[in-house]
PDB file of C-alpha atoms in Angstrom:
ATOM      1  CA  UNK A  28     -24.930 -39.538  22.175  1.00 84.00           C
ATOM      2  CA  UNK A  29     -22.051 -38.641  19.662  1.00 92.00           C
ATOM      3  CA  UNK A  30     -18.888 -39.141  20.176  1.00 96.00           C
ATOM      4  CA  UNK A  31     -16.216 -37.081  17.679  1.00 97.00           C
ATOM      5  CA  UNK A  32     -12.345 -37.570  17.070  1.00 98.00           C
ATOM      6  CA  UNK A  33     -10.126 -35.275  15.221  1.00 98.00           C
ATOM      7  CA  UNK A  34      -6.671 -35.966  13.514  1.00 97.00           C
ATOM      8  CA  UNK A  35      -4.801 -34.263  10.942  1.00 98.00           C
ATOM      9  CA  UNK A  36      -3.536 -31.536  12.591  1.00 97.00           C
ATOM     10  CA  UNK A  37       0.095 -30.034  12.721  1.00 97.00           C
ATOM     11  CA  UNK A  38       2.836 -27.688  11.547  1.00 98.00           C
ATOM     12  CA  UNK A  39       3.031 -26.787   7.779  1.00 98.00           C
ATOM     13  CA  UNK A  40       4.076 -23.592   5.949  1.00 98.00           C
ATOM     14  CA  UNK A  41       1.902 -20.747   4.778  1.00 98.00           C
ATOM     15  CA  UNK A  42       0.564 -21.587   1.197  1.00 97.00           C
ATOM     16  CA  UNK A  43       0.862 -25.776   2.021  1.00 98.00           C
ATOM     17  CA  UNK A  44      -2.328 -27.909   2.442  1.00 98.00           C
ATOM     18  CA  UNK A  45      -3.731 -29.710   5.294  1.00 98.00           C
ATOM     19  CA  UNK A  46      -6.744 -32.272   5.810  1.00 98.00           C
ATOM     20  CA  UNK A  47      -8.822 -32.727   9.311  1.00 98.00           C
ATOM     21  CA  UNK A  48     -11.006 -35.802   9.523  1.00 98.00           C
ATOM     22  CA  UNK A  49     -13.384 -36.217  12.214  1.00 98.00           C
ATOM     23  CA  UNK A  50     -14.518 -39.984  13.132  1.00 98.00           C
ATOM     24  CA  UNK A  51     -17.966 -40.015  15.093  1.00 97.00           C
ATOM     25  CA  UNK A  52     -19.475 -43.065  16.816  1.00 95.00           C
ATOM     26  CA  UNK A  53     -23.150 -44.551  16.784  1.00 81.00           C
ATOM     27  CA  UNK A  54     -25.502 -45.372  14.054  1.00 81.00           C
ATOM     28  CA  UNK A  55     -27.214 -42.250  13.245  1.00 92.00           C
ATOM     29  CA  UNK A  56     -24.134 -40.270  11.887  1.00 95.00           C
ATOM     30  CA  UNK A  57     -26.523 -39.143   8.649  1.00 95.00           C
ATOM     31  CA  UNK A  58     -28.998 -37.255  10.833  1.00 95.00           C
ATOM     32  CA  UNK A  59     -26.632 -34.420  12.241  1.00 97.00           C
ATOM     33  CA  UNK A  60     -25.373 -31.438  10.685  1.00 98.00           C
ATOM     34  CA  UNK A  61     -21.653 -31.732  10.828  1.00 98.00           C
ATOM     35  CA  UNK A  62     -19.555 -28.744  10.929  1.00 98.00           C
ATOM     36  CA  UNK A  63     -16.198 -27.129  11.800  1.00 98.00           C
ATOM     37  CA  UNK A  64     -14.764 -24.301  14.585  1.00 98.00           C
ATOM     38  CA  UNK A  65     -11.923 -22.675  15.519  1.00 98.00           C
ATOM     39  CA  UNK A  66     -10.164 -21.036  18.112  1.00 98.00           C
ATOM     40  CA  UNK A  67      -7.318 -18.990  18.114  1.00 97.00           C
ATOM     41  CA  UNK A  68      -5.081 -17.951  21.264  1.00 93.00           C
ATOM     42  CA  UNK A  69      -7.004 -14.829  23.067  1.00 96.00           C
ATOM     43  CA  UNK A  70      -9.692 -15.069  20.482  1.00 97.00           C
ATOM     44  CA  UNK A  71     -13.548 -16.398  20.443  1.00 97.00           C
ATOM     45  CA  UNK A  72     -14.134 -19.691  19.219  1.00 98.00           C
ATOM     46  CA  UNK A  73     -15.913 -19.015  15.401  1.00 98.00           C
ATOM     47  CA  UNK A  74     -17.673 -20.816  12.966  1.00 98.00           C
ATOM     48  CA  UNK A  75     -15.520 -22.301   9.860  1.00 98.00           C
ATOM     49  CA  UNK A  76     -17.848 -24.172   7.879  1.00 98.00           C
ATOM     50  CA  UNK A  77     -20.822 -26.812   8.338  1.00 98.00           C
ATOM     51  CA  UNK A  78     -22.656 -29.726   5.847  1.00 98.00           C
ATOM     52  CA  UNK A  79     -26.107 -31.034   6.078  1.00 98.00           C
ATOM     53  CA  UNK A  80     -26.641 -34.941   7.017  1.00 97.00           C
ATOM     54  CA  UNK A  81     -27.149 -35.685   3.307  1.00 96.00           C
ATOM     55  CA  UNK A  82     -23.793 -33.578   2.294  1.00 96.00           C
ATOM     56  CA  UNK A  83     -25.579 -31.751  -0.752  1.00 97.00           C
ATOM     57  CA  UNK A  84     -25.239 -28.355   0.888  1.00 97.00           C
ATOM     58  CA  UNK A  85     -22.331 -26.665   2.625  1.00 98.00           C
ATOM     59  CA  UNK A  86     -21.819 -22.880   4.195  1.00 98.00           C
ATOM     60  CA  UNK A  87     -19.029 -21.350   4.933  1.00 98.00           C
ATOM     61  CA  UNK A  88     -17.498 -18.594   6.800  1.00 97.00           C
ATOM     62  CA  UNK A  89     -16.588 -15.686   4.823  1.00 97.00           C
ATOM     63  CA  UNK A  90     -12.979 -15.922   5.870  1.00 95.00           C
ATOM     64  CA  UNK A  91     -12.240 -19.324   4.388  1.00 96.00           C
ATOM     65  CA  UNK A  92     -14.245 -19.288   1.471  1.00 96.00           C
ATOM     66  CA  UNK A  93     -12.154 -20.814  -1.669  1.00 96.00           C
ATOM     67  CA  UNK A  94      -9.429 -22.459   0.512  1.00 97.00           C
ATOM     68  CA  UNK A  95     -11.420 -24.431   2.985  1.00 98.00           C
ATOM     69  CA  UNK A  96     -13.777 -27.027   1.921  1.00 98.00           C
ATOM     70  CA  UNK A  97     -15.905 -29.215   4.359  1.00 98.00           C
ATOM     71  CA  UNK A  98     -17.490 -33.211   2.682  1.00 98.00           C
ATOM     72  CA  UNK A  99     -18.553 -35.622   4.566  1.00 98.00           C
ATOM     73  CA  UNK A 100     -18.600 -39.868   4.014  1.00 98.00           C
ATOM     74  CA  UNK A 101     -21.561 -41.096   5.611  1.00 97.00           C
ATOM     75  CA  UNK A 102     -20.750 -45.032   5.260  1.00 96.00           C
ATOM     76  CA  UNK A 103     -17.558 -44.084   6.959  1.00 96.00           C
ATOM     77  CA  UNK A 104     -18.785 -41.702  10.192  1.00 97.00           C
ATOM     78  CA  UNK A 105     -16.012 -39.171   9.087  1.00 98.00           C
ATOM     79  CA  UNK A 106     -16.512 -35.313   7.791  1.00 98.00           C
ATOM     80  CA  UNK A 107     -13.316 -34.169   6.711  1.00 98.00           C
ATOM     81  CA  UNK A 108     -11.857 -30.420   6.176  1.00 98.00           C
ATOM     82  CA  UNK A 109      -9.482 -29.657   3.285  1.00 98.00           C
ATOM     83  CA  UNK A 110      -7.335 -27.062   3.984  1.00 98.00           C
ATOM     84  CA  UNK A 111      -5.700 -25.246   1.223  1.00 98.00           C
ATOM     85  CA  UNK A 112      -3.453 -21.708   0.398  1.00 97.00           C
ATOM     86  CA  UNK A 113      -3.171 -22.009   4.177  1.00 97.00           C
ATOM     87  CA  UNK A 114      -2.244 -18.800   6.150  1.00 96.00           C
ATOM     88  CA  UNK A 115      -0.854 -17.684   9.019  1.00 96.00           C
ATOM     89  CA  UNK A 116      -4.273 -16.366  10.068  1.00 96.00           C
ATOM     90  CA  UNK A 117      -5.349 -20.080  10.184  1.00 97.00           C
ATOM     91  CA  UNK A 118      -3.246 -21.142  13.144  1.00 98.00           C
ATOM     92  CA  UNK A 119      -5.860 -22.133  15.951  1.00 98.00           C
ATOM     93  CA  UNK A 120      -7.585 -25.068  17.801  1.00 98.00           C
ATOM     94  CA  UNK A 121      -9.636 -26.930  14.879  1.00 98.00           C
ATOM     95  CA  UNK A 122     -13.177 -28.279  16.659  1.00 98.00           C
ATOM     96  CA  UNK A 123     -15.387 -30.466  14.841  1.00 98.00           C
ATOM     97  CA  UNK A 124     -19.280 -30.389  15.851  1.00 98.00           C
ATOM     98  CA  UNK A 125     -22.282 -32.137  15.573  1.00 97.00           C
ATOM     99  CA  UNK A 126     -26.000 -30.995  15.266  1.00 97.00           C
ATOM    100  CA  UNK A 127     -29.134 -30.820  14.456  1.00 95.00           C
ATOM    101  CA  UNK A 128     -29.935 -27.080  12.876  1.00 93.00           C
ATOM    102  CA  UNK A 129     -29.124 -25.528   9.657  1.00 93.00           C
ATOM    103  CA  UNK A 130     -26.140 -24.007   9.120  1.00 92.00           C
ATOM    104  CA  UNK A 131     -25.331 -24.496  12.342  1.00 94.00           C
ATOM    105  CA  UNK A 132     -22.954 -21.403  12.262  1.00 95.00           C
ATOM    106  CA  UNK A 133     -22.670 -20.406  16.104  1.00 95.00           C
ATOM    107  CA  UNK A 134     -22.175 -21.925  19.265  1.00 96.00           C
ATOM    108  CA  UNK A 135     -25.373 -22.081  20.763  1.00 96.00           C
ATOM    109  CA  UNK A 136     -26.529 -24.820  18.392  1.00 95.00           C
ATOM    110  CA  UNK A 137     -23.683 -27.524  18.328  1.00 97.00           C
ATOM    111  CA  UNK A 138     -24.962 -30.425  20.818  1.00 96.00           C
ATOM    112  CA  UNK A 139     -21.505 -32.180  20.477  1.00 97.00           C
ATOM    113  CA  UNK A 140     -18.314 -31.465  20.294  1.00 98.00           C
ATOM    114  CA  UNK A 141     -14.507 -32.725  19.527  1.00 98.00           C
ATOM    115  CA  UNK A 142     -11.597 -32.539  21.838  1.00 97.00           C
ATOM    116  CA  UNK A 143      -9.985 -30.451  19.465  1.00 98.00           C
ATOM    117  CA  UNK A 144      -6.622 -30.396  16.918  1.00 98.00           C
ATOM    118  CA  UNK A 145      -4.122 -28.214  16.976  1.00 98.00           C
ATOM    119  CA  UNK A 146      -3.379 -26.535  13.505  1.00 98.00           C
ATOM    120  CA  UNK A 147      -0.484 -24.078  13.255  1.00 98.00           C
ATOM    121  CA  UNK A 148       0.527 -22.177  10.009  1.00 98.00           C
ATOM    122  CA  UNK A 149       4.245 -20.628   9.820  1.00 96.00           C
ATOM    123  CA  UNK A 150       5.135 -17.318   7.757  1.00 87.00           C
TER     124      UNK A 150
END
């Protein structure tokens, strides 16, 4: 069992910078793919990005590529999301996820989740 808390959400401007962390509990935080979702109002939840147990490898969604970037510190439970040249597209429910496939880019294969941060971009 994995528990996950997100902070680091909030209000900033289009073009500012933002960073999520997500703390996880238990001993085993190393083993899981650890990834990030969203969810807008009146959309799908999607896939932002994901990083393997080891953090050598990361995937991203098309959408965020060269703004977002996903790391991880193993010794301190916590995968983190950097959030740069935000936009107003960005503004949505940030979910951080646990698992155990590779790249873990839908739904079906997170086995925990966060209670979710609220990130909302003004124009």
């Amino acid at each position: 069992q994995v528990q996950l808390v997100e902070s680091g959400g909030g209000l900033v401007q289009a073009g500012e910078s933002l960073r999520l962390s997500c703390a996880a509990s238990g001993r085993t935080f190393s083993r899981y793919t650890m990834g990030w979702f969203r969810q807008a109002p009146g959309k799908e939840r999607e896939f932002v990005a994901a990083i393997t147990g080891t953090g050598i490898s990361t995937y991203y969604a098309d959408s965020v590529k060269g703004r977002l970037t996903i790391s991880r510190d193993n010794a301190r439970n916590t995968v983190y999301l950097q959030m740069n040249s935000l936009k107003f597209d960005d503004t949505a429910v940030y979910y951080c996820a646990a698992g155990y496939n590779w790249p873990m880019s839908g739904q079906q294969f997170v086995s925990y989740w966060g209670q979710g941060t609220q990130v909302t971009v003004s124009s």
